[in-house]
Amino acid sequence: MFVALLSAVALATTWQQPPQPILEVLHAPQTPWPWTSPDAEHALLLRYVQYPPLADKAAAMVPLAGIRVDARTNGYHGWYGYGDPVLVHIETGEQTPLDLGGVRVLDVEWSADGDRLALTLKQEDHIGLWLGTPDGRGAIVPDLALNPLLGPEITWLPDQKRLVVLRVPADRSTVPEAPLVPPGPDTRQGEGGTAISTYEARDLLKTAHDDTLFTYYTTSQIGIVDADDLGFTALGPPAVYTDASPSPDGKYLLVERLRGPWSHRHAWWRFASDVELWSLPDGKRVHTVAELPLAESVPIHGVRTGPRFIEWRSSAPATLVWLEAQDGGDWSVEVPHRDYFMMQEVPHQDEPAIVFQAQHRVQNWWWGEKGGNLIVEQYERAERWRHVWQVDVDSRTGRPWFDLSYNDRYADPGRPVTRPLPSGHSVFLEEDGALFFVGTGSSESGDRPFLDRRALGSDRAERLFRCDPERYERYVAFVDPAAGTFLMFSESPTDPPNLHLVTLGDAVEAEPGEAVRARSTEVITSFEDPTPVLREIERRIITYEREDGVPLSFTLYLPPGYEEGIPLPTVVYAYPLEFSDAKTAGQVRGSEKTFTRIMGPSHLFFALEGYVVLHNTRMPVIGDPDTAYDTFVEQLVSGAAAAVEEAVRLGVTDPERVGVMGHSHGGLMTVTLLAHSDLFQAGIARSGAYNHTIRPFGFQSERRTLWQAKDTYLHLSPVMHAPEINEPLLLVHGAIDENPGTIAFQSERLFEAVRGVGGTVRWVSLPYEGHGYRAKESVEHVLWEQLQWFGRYVKKEG
């Protein structure tokens, strides 16, 4: 008996693998992704490193003020990068493999003229830099260890022959050792002040030794690397820098450095800082732009006061721009204008000028190449509304261009296509007074990406390209806008994504009432299907309605060899989202014309085991942003019931064999549905939050605190309803979840609660894993757990 017990314990703690057919799909090579040069003459193809070994995840990790440091490389812990680098000449299709000695690529930066290429590399004990040309010739910069932790570690200077870099100081000492006996207790004190959002409390500093380690790992030396001779020239003293960006004319460097003492209550992006102007090439400080204090009292979902997002104006030699909140950074304060858009020329002879007064919070902006053209996007939280303005910063004038619901995918005109100027600074692509917009092209039949040409300020657009209705095609980059040539990715349910060169012709009527340009295409890459078995899975987008008339949809996945009319065990997968109205909540997302690929611990693997899968099942939460979560439970149950009823009506689902699963907020959804409905036979909840009293200062879009909405917080906490969770529940969580809203403790406490009241529950804690799961052993094991759980309680095998 004792031997049998030991064997059972050993089995329960052994890494498991799913069946071989699933393993073959899981580890099939993924399609490379292209990094195209700005002139679109070349592209670097790279394959994402999908599943690193757990030994990589187990490498020394140091959590410091909102970042997780890989102590071996001084980079981000969890950075695994890309492999199999291949340079492609677009016109000829000629491919040149890059020999980097098996080292992984972390980032790619083309020079603005496309003549040079910079790659950051994950070396054994540091982050290195490779510099080369599109023909594959290049070399690693010797004796250089980059520091990417707080800011852009490499930036091309406007001459496109040199780079500004943040490097680890060459004379840095060994890692400071923790004192055997702490110098004192960890103490904290509060005297008034305001609450901070749940999501800011992420890997905060706690001790004096943490402070020392933060300084040690984040201190950088700014310098310039010459791409020809690979030489390094230091600028200024080492410090904790977060930015070092050159002006478009190359005469100045905008530098931001953090200023201690380090806070134990906030992440590093709230720390005090000095923003300075340095001259080039000598690196001397010539002006202090701003002295920003610790952002101690930022409202929940708010922004800091004072200058924020300080950067260079792309279309001027040396002009700084930034935003300043006029509402104290608080969405709830009523003011005529929430943000001022500020501008100041360098050298600083005049006071900063207000060039635009934004009624709502500024979210994004794009510079034009000519004049003072600027496109400003604002977000109105109360209505979840997007406002886009055309502004002339030189004349201080502006006018609204278009506005629509932030969630309205059907009417979304897209985003401007951009290009780098010779200086490397980005502007929107403009041709004869017109801009180009790309978008997802969502519709009732699914996503059909597009490329439009739109006169600046005009309500009308010329549609140049729209995805073929039988394929899924998306714009990548222009080759020559005047000639109408661009690169696109094209795929279908049977063809893997490949890069194509498109040449536009004259306007034709592609569909009734819609004119587009005729086109010819030339295949650039020819990637083959790595997983033919997935072509046997059938997909359909299904639309239906909730009980209250809200339109909904899901993508139906039918297993290989499915026979029409035979109801099968079914898996429902969803992630709840918030909306202001039913119209946008019901809009279809996704496409049934994409090439099916399944990665990670995906629910779609159930289709290979004979299940029907309802993917991307719409579970909208509709209402005012301040009160929508008051009806979260009721809306989830209504949405889930509608989805199951529709699947049963279609004849594909056995209502007595349905499971539900989700990740993160979808994990909360899963447990909520088990507690408040009897629609499902079992559930799988991954990396969720199940007790909202542990995150009392807001979650998702909820900005009220626990004490302002106590009933809602408690009602939405499944741990408070543990006795009602009477279906088998599998809980999976990364042991070092970095998301403050979903700390691993959440799953452990729910497990103890459900077990304590006699429920059927299993808890799987994955060592060295965060909010998502990456290691080969972890992903394989989670797939095994999921298949075993639903096999027993949903499919009811054995």
PDB file of C-alpha atoms in Angstrom, residues 43-275:
ATOM      1  CA  ALA A  43      13.380  41.553 -45.606  1.00  0.00           C
ATOM      2  CA  LEU A  44      14.843  39.638 -42.701  1.00  0.00           C
ATOM      3  CA  LEU A  45      12.889  36.454 -41.984  1.00  0.00           C
ATOM      4  CA  LEU A  46      12.960  35.117 -38.432  1.00  0.00           C
ATOM      5  CA  ARG A  47      11.228  32.261 -36.625  1.00  0.00           C
ATOM      6  CA  TYR A  48       9.965  32.921 -33.118  1.00  0.00           C
ATOM      7  CA  VAL A  49      11.463  30.655 -30.449  1.00  0.00           C
ATOM      8  CA  GLN A  50       8.246  29.012 -29.341  1.00  0.00           C
ATOM      9  CA  TYR A  51       9.068  26.706 -26.458  1.00  0.00           C
ATOM     10  CA  PRO A  52      12.376  27.208 -24.673  1.00  0.00           C
ATOM     11  CA  PRO A  53      13.439  24.458 -22.273  1.00  0.00           C
ATOM     12  CA  LEU A  54      12.391  24.919 -18.668  1.00  0.00           C
ATOM     13  CA  ALA A  55      16.067  25.259 -17.779  1.00  0.00           C
ATOM     14  CA  ASP A  56      16.020  28.619 -19.591  1.00  0.00           C
ATOM     15  CA  LYS A  57      13.016  29.731 -17.543  1.00  0.00           C
ATOM     16  CA  ALA A  58      14.790  28.635 -14.376  1.00  0.00           C
ATOM     17  CA  ALA A  59      17.676  31.043 -15.007  1.00  0.00           C
ATOM     18  CA  ALA A  60      18.316  33.545 -12.245  1.00  0.00           C
ATOM     19  CA  MET A  61      15.471  36.070 -12.218  1.00  0.00           C
ATOM     20  CA  VAL A  62      15.571  39.301 -10.207  1.00  0.00           C
ATOM     21  CA  PRO A  63      12.228  41.179  -9.853  1.00  0.00           C
ATOM     22  CA  LEU A  64      12.876  44.916  -9.564  1.00  0.00           C
ATOM     23  CA  ALA A  65      10.332  47.776  -9.651  1.00  0.00           C
ATOM     24  CA  GLY A  66       8.124  46.358 -12.398  1.00  0.00           C
ATOM     25  CA  ILE A  67      10.740  44.511 -14.454  1.00  0.00           C
ATOM     26  CA  ARG A  68      12.143  41.009 -14.237  1.00  0.00           C
ATOM     27  CA  VAL A  69      15.846  40.911 -14.903  1.00  0.00           C
ATOM     28  CA  ASP A  70      17.741  37.972 -16.347  1.00  0.00           C
ATOM     29  CA  ALA A  71      20.786  38.115 -14.071  1.00  0.00           C
ATOM     30  CA  ARG A  72      22.939  36.305 -16.636  1.00  0.00           C
ATOM     31  CA  THR A  73      22.428  38.711 -19.543  1.00  0.00           C
ATOM     32  CA  ASN A  74      21.187  41.935 -17.892  1.00  0.00           C
ATOM     33  CA  GLY A  75      18.187  41.664 -20.229  1.00  0.00           C
ATOM     34  CA  TYR A  76      14.552  40.838 -19.612  1.00  0.00           C
ATOM     35  CA  HIS A  77      13.869  37.489 -18.000  1.00  0.00           C
ATOM     36  CA  GLY A  78      11.685  35.557 -20.425  1.00  0.00           C
ATOM     37  CA  TRP A  79      13.227  37.035 -23.574  1.00  0.00           C
ATOM     38  CA  TYR A  80      13.869  34.101 -25.917  1.00  0.00           C
ATOM     39  CA  GLY A  81      13.968  35.848 -29.255  1.00  0.00           C
ATOM     40  CA  TYR A  82      14.053  34.503 -32.782  1.00  0.00           C
ATOM     41  CA  GLY A  83      16.109  32.026 -34.748  1.00  0.00           C
ATOM     42  CA  ASP A  84      16.813  30.905 -38.330  1.00  0.00           C
ATOM     43  CA  PRO A  85      17.615  34.392 -39.733  1.00  0.00           C
ATOM     44  CA  VAL A  86      17.387  34.637 -43.522  1.00  0.00           C
ATOM     45  CA  LEU A  87      17.753  37.804 -45.625  1.00  0.00           C
ATOM     46  CA  VAL A  88      15.508  37.969 -48.697  1.00  0.00           C
ATOM     47  CA  HIS A  89      15.949  40.223 -51.720  1.00  0.00           C
ATOM     48  CA  ILE A  90      12.379  41.226 -52.576  1.00  0.00           C
ATOM     49  CA  GLU A  91      12.795  41.713 -56.336  1.00  0.00           C
ATOM     50  CA  THR A  92      14.692  38.490 -57.054  1.00  0.00           C
ATOM     51  CA  GLY A  93      13.528  36.337 -54.130  1.00  0.00           C
ATOM     52  CA  GLU A  94      17.154  35.388 -53.457  1.00  0.00           C
ATOM     53  CA  GLN A  95      17.655  34.192 -49.883  1.00  0.00           C
ATOM     54  CA  THR A  96      20.832  34.552 -47.799  1.00  0.00           C
ATOM     55  CA  PRO A  97      20.991  32.723 -44.450  1.00  0.00           C
ATOM     56  CA  LEU A  98      22.675  34.734 -41.693  1.00  0.00           C
ATOM     57  CA  ASP A  99      25.240  32.802 -39.681  1.00  0.00           C
ATOM     58  CA  LEU A 100      25.078  34.145 -36.143  1.00  0.00           C
ATOM     59  CA  GLY A 101      26.546  31.054 -34.549  1.00  0.00           C
ATOM     60  CA  GLY A 102      23.198  29.853 -33.242  1.00  0.00           C
ATOM     61  CA  VAL A 103      22.684  32.969 -31.129  1.00  0.00           C
ATOM     62  CA  ARG A 104      19.093  34.174 -30.893  1.00  0.00           C
ATOM     63  CA  VAL A 105      17.994  37.538 -32.275  1.00  0.00           C
ATOM     64  CA  LEU A 106      16.077  39.754 -29.857  1.00  0.00           C
ATOM     65  CA  ASP A 107      15.397  42.872 -31.939  1.00  0.00           C
ATOM     66  CA  VAL A 108      15.842  44.183 -35.484  1.00  0.00           C
ATOM     67  CA  GLU A 109      16.531  47.806 -36.442  1.00  0.00           C
ATOM     68  CA  TRP A 110      17.008  48.759 -40.104  1.00  0.00           C
ATOM     69  CA  SER A 111      18.633  52.061 -40.912  1.00  0.00           C
ATOM     70  CA  ALA A 112      16.220  54.551 -42.514  1.00  0.00           C
ATOM     71  CA  ASP A 113      17.888  54.197 -45.920  1.00  0.00           C
ATOM     72  CA  GLY A 114      17.767  50.391 -45.781  1.00  0.00           C
ATOM     73  CA  ASP A 115      21.532  50.128 -46.298  1.00  0.00           C
ATOM     74  CA  ARG A 116      22.353  48.784 -42.847  1.00  0.00           C
ATOM     75  CA  LEU A 117      20.921  46.378 -40.316  1.00  0.00           C
ATOM     76  CA  ALA A 118      21.353  46.194 -36.535  1.00  0.00           C
ATOM     77  CA  LEU A 119      20.476  43.087 -34.544  1.00  0.00           C
ATOM     78  CA  THR A 120      20.501  42.712 -30.779  1.00  0.00           C
ATOM     79  CA  LEU A 121      21.572  39.214 -29.757  1.00  0.00           C
ATOM     80  CA  LYS A 122      21.044  37.062 -26.672  1.00  0.00           C
ATOM     81  CA  GLN A 123      24.570  35.950 -25.864  1.00  0.00           C
ATOM     82  CA  GLU A 124      25.350  33.562 -23.024  1.00  0.00           C
ATOM     83  CA  ASP A 125      26.181  36.303 -20.510  1.00  0.00           C
ATOM     84  CA  HIS A 126      25.102  39.590 -22.135  1.00  0.00           C
ATOM     85  CA  ILE A 127      23.015  41.267 -24.841  1.00  0.00           C
ATOM     86  CA  GLY A 128      25.241  41.832 -27.872  1.00  0.00           C
ATOM     87  CA  LEU A 129      25.011  43.907 -31.057  1.00  0.00           C
ATOM     88  CA  TRP A 130      25.529  42.720 -34.638  1.00  0.00           C
ATOM     89  CA  LEU A 131      25.883  45.303 -37.411  1.00  0.00           C
ATOM     90  CA  GLY A 132      25.788  44.459 -41.103  1.00  0.00           C
ATOM     91  CA  THR A 133      24.410  45.029 -44.589  1.00  0.00           C
ATOM     92  CA  PRO A 134      21.547  43.464 -46.550  1.00  0.00           C
ATOM     93  CA  ASP A 135      23.941  41.132 -48.382  1.00  0.00           C
ATOM     94  CA  GLY A 136      24.591  39.307 -45.114  1.00  0.00           C
ATOM     95  CA  ARG A 137      28.020  40.721 -44.344  1.00  0.00           C
ATOM     96  CA  GLY A 138      28.468  41.930 -40.779  1.00  0.00           C
ATOM     97  CA  ALA A 139      30.112  41.480 -37.408  1.00  0.00           C
ATOM     98  CA  ILE A 140      29.406  41.574 -33.689  1.00  0.00           C
ATOM     99  CA  VAL A 141      30.544  44.760 -31.973  1.00  0.00           C
ATOM    100  CA  PRO A 142      33.371  43.679 -29.656  1.00  0.00           C
ATOM    101  CA  ASP A 143      33.336  44.265 -25.897  1.00  0.00           C
ATOM    102  CA  LEU A 144      29.837  45.703 -25.895  1.00  0.00           C
ATOM    103  CA  ALA A 145      27.032  44.604 -23.572  1.00  0.00           C
ATOM    104  CA  LEU A 146      23.761  46.430 -24.176  1.00  0.00           C
ATOM    105  CA  ASN A 147      21.343  47.397 -21.401  1.00  0.00           C
ATOM    106  CA  PRO A 148      17.737  47.167 -22.693  1.00  0.00           C
ATOM    107  CA  LEU A 149      15.945  47.241 -19.344  1.00  0.00           C
ATOM    108  CA  LEU A 150      14.507  50.784 -19.203  1.00  0.00           C
ATOM    109  CA  GLY A 151      14.833  52.328 -22.640  1.00  0.00           C
ATOM    110  CA  PRO A 152      15.615  51.769 -26.326  1.00  0.00           C
ATOM    111  CA  GLU A 153      19.090  50.235 -26.245  1.00  0.00           C
ATOM    112  CA  ILE A 154      19.900  51.083 -29.887  1.00  0.00           C
ATOM    113  CA  THR A 155      18.791  54.015 -32.070  1.00  0.00           C
ATOM    114  CA  TRP A 156      20.202  55.006 -35.448  1.00  0.00           C
ATOM    115  CA  LEU A 157      21.537  58.554 -35.602  1.00  0.00           C
ATOM    116  CA  PRO A 158      20.229  60.734 -38.468  1.00  0.00           C
ATOM    117  CA  ASP A 159      23.368  60.046 -40.561  1.00  0.00           C
ATOM    118  CA  GLN A 160      22.331  56.345 -40.529  1.00  0.00           C
ATOM    119  CA  LYS A 161      25.981  55.378 -40.067  1.00  0.00           C
ATOM    120  CA  ARG A 162      26.152  55.491 -36.275  1.00  0.00           C
ATOM    121  CA  LEU A 163      23.931  54.390 -33.400  1.00  0.00           C
ATOM    122  CA  VAL A 164      23.190  55.771 -29.957  1.00  0.00           C
ATOM    123  CA  VAL A 165      23.336  52.882 -27.513  1.00  0.00           C
ATOM    124  CA  LEU A 166      22.689  52.197 -23.842  1.00  0.00           C
ATOM    125  CA  ARG A 167      25.371  49.811 -22.626  1.00  0.00           C
ATOM    126  CA  VAL A 168      26.300  48.172 -19.364  1.00  0.00           C
ATOM    127  CA  PRO A 169      29.219  50.213 -17.945  1.00  0.00           C
ATOM    128  CA  ALA A 170      32.456  48.499 -18.942  1.00  0.00           C
ATOM    129  CA  ASP A 171      33.909  48.823 -15.454  1.00  0.00           C
ATOM    130  CA  ARG A 172      30.848  47.590 -13.576  1.00  0.00           C
ATOM    131  CA  SER A 173      31.694  45.516 -10.524  1.00  0.00           C
ATOM    132  CA  THR A 174      30.228  42.147  -9.534  1.00  0.00           C
ATOM    133  CA  VAL A 175      26.637  41.821  -8.349  1.00  0.00           C
ATOM    134  CA  PRO A 176      26.186  43.237  -4.823  1.00  0.00           C
ATOM    135  CA  GLU A 177      25.596  40.483  -2.290  1.00  0.00           C
ATOM    136  CA  ALA A 178      22.647  40.594   0.052  1.00  0.00           C
ATOM    137  CA  PRO A 179      23.616  41.213   3.682  1.00  0.00           C
ATOM    138  CA  LEU A 180      23.435  38.133   5.867  1.00  0.00           C
ATOM    139  CA  VAL A 181      21.480  40.128   8.425  1.00  0.00           C
ATOM    140  CA  PRO A 182      19.143  42.857   7.083  1.00  0.00           C
ATOM    141  CA  PRO A 183      19.986  46.342   8.352  1.00  0.00           C
ATOM    142  CA  GLY A 184      16.493  46.647   9.768  1.00  0.00           C
ATOM    143  CA  PRO A 185      12.860  45.632   9.323  1.00  0.00           C
ATOM    144  CA  ASP A 186      10.836  46.317   6.190  1.00  0.00           C
ATOM    145  CA  THR A 187       8.615  49.214   7.231  1.00  0.00           C
ATOM    146  CA  ARG A 188       5.904  51.101   5.400  1.00  0.00           C
ATOM    147  CA  GLN A 189       3.799  54.041   6.471  1.00  0.00           C
ATOM    148  CA  GLY A 190       0.799  55.847   5.031  1.00  0.00           C
ATOM    149  CA  GLU A 191      -0.365  59.327   5.876  1.00  0.00           C
ATOM    150  CA  GLY A 192      -3.142  60.298   3.503  1.00  0.00           C
ATOM    151  CA  GLY A 193      -2.451  60.072  -0.231  1.00  0.00           C
ATOM    152  CA  THR A 194      -4.420  58.241  -2.869  1.00  0.00           C
ATOM    153  CA  ALA A 195      -4.830  54.636  -3.946  1.00  0.00           C
ATOM    154  CA  ILE A 196      -2.761  53.198  -6.770  1.00  0.00           C
ATOM    155  CA  SER A 197      -4.172  50.880  -9.387  1.00  0.00           C
ATOM    156  CA  THR A 198      -3.955  47.159  -8.765  1.00  0.00           C
ATOM    157  CA  TYR A 199      -1.873  46.790 -11.901  1.00  0.00           C
ATOM    158  CA  GLU A 200       0.921  49.089 -10.697  1.00  0.00           C
ATOM    159  CA  ALA A 201       1.837  46.863  -7.755  1.00  0.00           C
ATOM    160  CA  ARG A 202       4.149  44.713  -9.872  1.00  0.00           C
ATOM    161  CA  ASP A 203       7.404  43.276  -8.518  1.00  0.00           C
ATOM    162  CA  LEU A 204       7.989  46.369  -6.404  1.00  0.00           C
ATOM    163  CA  LEU A 205      11.200  47.101  -4.519  1.00  0.00           C
ATOM    164  CA  LYS A 206      10.989  46.059  -0.862  1.00  0.00           C
ATOM    165  CA  THR A 207      14.389  46.355   0.797  1.00  0.00           C
ATOM    166  CA  ALA A 208      17.518  48.481   0.743  1.00  0.00           C
ATOM    167  CA  HIS A 209      19.262  45.615  -1.053  1.00  0.00           C
ATOM    168  CA  ASP A 210      16.540  45.688  -3.731  1.00  0.00           C
ATOM    169  CA  ASP A 211      17.342  49.381  -4.183  1.00  0.00           C
ATOM    170  CA  THR A 212      21.014  48.539  -4.641  1.00  0.00           C
ATOM    171  CA  LEU A 213      20.228  45.817  -7.176  1.00  0.00           C
ATOM    172  CA  PHE A 214      17.903  48.121  -9.127  1.00  0.00           C
ATOM    173  CA  THR A 215      20.663  50.693  -9.441  1.00  0.00           C
ATOM    174  CA  TYR A 216      23.188  48.009 -10.368  1.00  0.00           C
ATOM    175  CA  TYR A 217      21.215  46.393 -13.168  1.00  0.00           C
ATOM    176  CA  THR A 218      19.609  49.524 -14.655  1.00  0.00           C
ATOM    177  CA  THR A 219      22.629  51.828 -14.721  1.00  0.00           C
ATOM    178  CA  SER A 220      23.780  52.464 -18.302  1.00  0.00           C
ATOM    179  CA  GLN A 221      26.481  54.276 -20.176  1.00  0.00           C
ATOM    180  CA  ILE A 222      25.251  56.285 -23.172  1.00  0.00           C
ATOM    181  CA  GLY A 223      27.543  56.096 -26.175  1.00  0.00           C
ATOM    182  CA  ILE A 224      27.835  56.087 -29.953  1.00  0.00           C
ATOM    183  CA  VAL A 225      28.791  53.038 -32.018  1.00  0.00           C
ATOM    184  CA  ASP A 226      30.236  53.538 -35.505  1.00  0.00           C
ATOM    185  CA  ALA A 227      28.736  51.011 -37.921  1.00  0.00           C
ATOM    186  CA  ASP A 228      31.861  51.017 -40.083  1.00  0.00           C
ATOM    187  CA  ASP A 229      34.693  50.502 -37.599  1.00  0.00           C
ATOM    188  CA  LEU A 230      32.497  49.205 -34.696  1.00  0.00           C
ATOM    189  CA  GLY A 231      34.170  51.679 -32.336  1.00  0.00           C
ATOM    190  CA  PHE A 232      32.447  52.972 -29.184  1.00  0.00           C
ATOM    191  CA  THR A 233      32.530  56.563 -27.861  1.00  0.00           C
ATOM    192  CA  ALA A 234      31.100  57.249 -24.401  1.00  0.00           C
ATOM    193  CA  LEU A 235      28.833  60.265 -23.740  1.00  0.00           C
ATOM    194  CA  GLY A 236      28.207  61.624 -20.255  1.00  0.00           C
ATOM    195  CA  PRO A 237      28.479  59.735 -16.971  1.00  0.00           C
ATOM    196  CA  PRO A 238      26.835  56.365 -16.213  1.00  0.00           C
ATOM    197  CA  ALA A 239      23.345  56.753 -14.700  1.00  0.00           C
ATOM    198  CA  VAL A 240      19.902  55.126 -14.696  1.00  0.00           C
ATOM    199  CA  TYR A 241      18.820  56.280 -18.154  1.00  0.00           C
ATOM    200  CA  THR A 242      15.420  55.567 -19.705  1.00  0.00           C
ATOM    201  CA  ASP A 243      15.849  57.445 -22.997  1.00  0.00           C
ATOM    202  CA  ALA A 244      18.542  58.794 -25.308  1.00  0.00           C
ATOM    203  CA  SER A 245      16.953  59.887 -28.572  1.00  0.00           C
ATOM    204  CA  PRO A 246      18.646  62.099 -31.196  1.00  0.00           C
ATOM    205  CA  SER A 247      16.982  65.159 -32.714  1.00  0.00           C
ATOM    206  CA  PRO A 248      16.111  64.972 -36.434  1.00  0.00           C
ATOM    207  CA  ASP A 249      19.021  67.308 -37.269  1.00  0.00           C
ATOM    208  CA  GLY A 250      21.444  65.193 -35.230  1.00  0.00           C
ATOM    209  CA  LYS A 251      22.631  68.118 -33.082  1.00  0.00           C
ATOM    210  CA  TYR A 252      20.990  67.134 -29.791  1.00  0.00           C
ATOM    211  CA  LEU A 253      20.189  64.156 -27.632  1.00  0.00           C
ATOM    212  CA  LEU A 254      17.036  64.017 -25.506  1.00  0.00           C
ATOM    213  CA  VAL A 255      18.012  62.197 -22.326  1.00  0.00           C
ATOM    214  CA  GLU A 256      15.900  61.052 -19.397  1.00  0.00           C
ATOM    215  CA  ARG A 257      17.423  59.615 -16.240  1.00  0.00           C
ATOM    216  CA  LEU A 258      15.725  58.440 -13.088  1.00  0.00           C
ATOM    217  CA  ARG A 259      16.384  60.200  -9.796  1.00  0.00           C
ATOM    218  CA  GLY A 260      16.376  58.480  -6.418  1.00  0.00           C
ATOM    219  CA  PRO A 261      15.516  57.632  -3.777  1.00  0.00           C
ATOM    220  CA  TRP A 262      13.671  54.645  -5.228  1.00  0.00           C
ATOM    221  CA  SER A 263      10.033  54.198  -4.238  1.00  0.00           C
ATOM    222  CA  HIS A 264       8.814  50.968  -2.631  1.00  0.00           C
ATOM    223  CA  ARG A 265       5.220  51.776  -3.578  1.00  0.00           C
ATOM    224  CA  HIS A 266       5.488  52.308  -7.324  1.00  0.00           C
ATOM    225  CA  ALA A 267       7.032  50.747 -10.406  1.00  0.00           C
ATOM    226  CA  TRP A 268      10.006  52.447 -12.076  1.00  0.00           C
ATOM    227  CA  TRP A 269       7.911  54.375 -14.632  1.00  0.00           C
ATOM    228  CA  ARG A 270       6.473  56.432 -11.739  1.00  0.00           C
ATOM    229  CA  PHE A 271       9.915  57.315 -10.328  1.00  0.00           C
ATOM    230  CA  ALA A 272      11.223  60.879 -10.290  1.00  0.00           C
ATOM    231  CA  SER A 273      13.317  61.807 -13.322  1.00  0.00           C
ATOM    232  CA  ASP A 274      15.258  64.569 -15.010  1.00  0.00           C
ATOM    233  CA  VAL A 275      14.745  65.204 -18.722  1.00  0.00           C
TER     234      VAL A 275
END
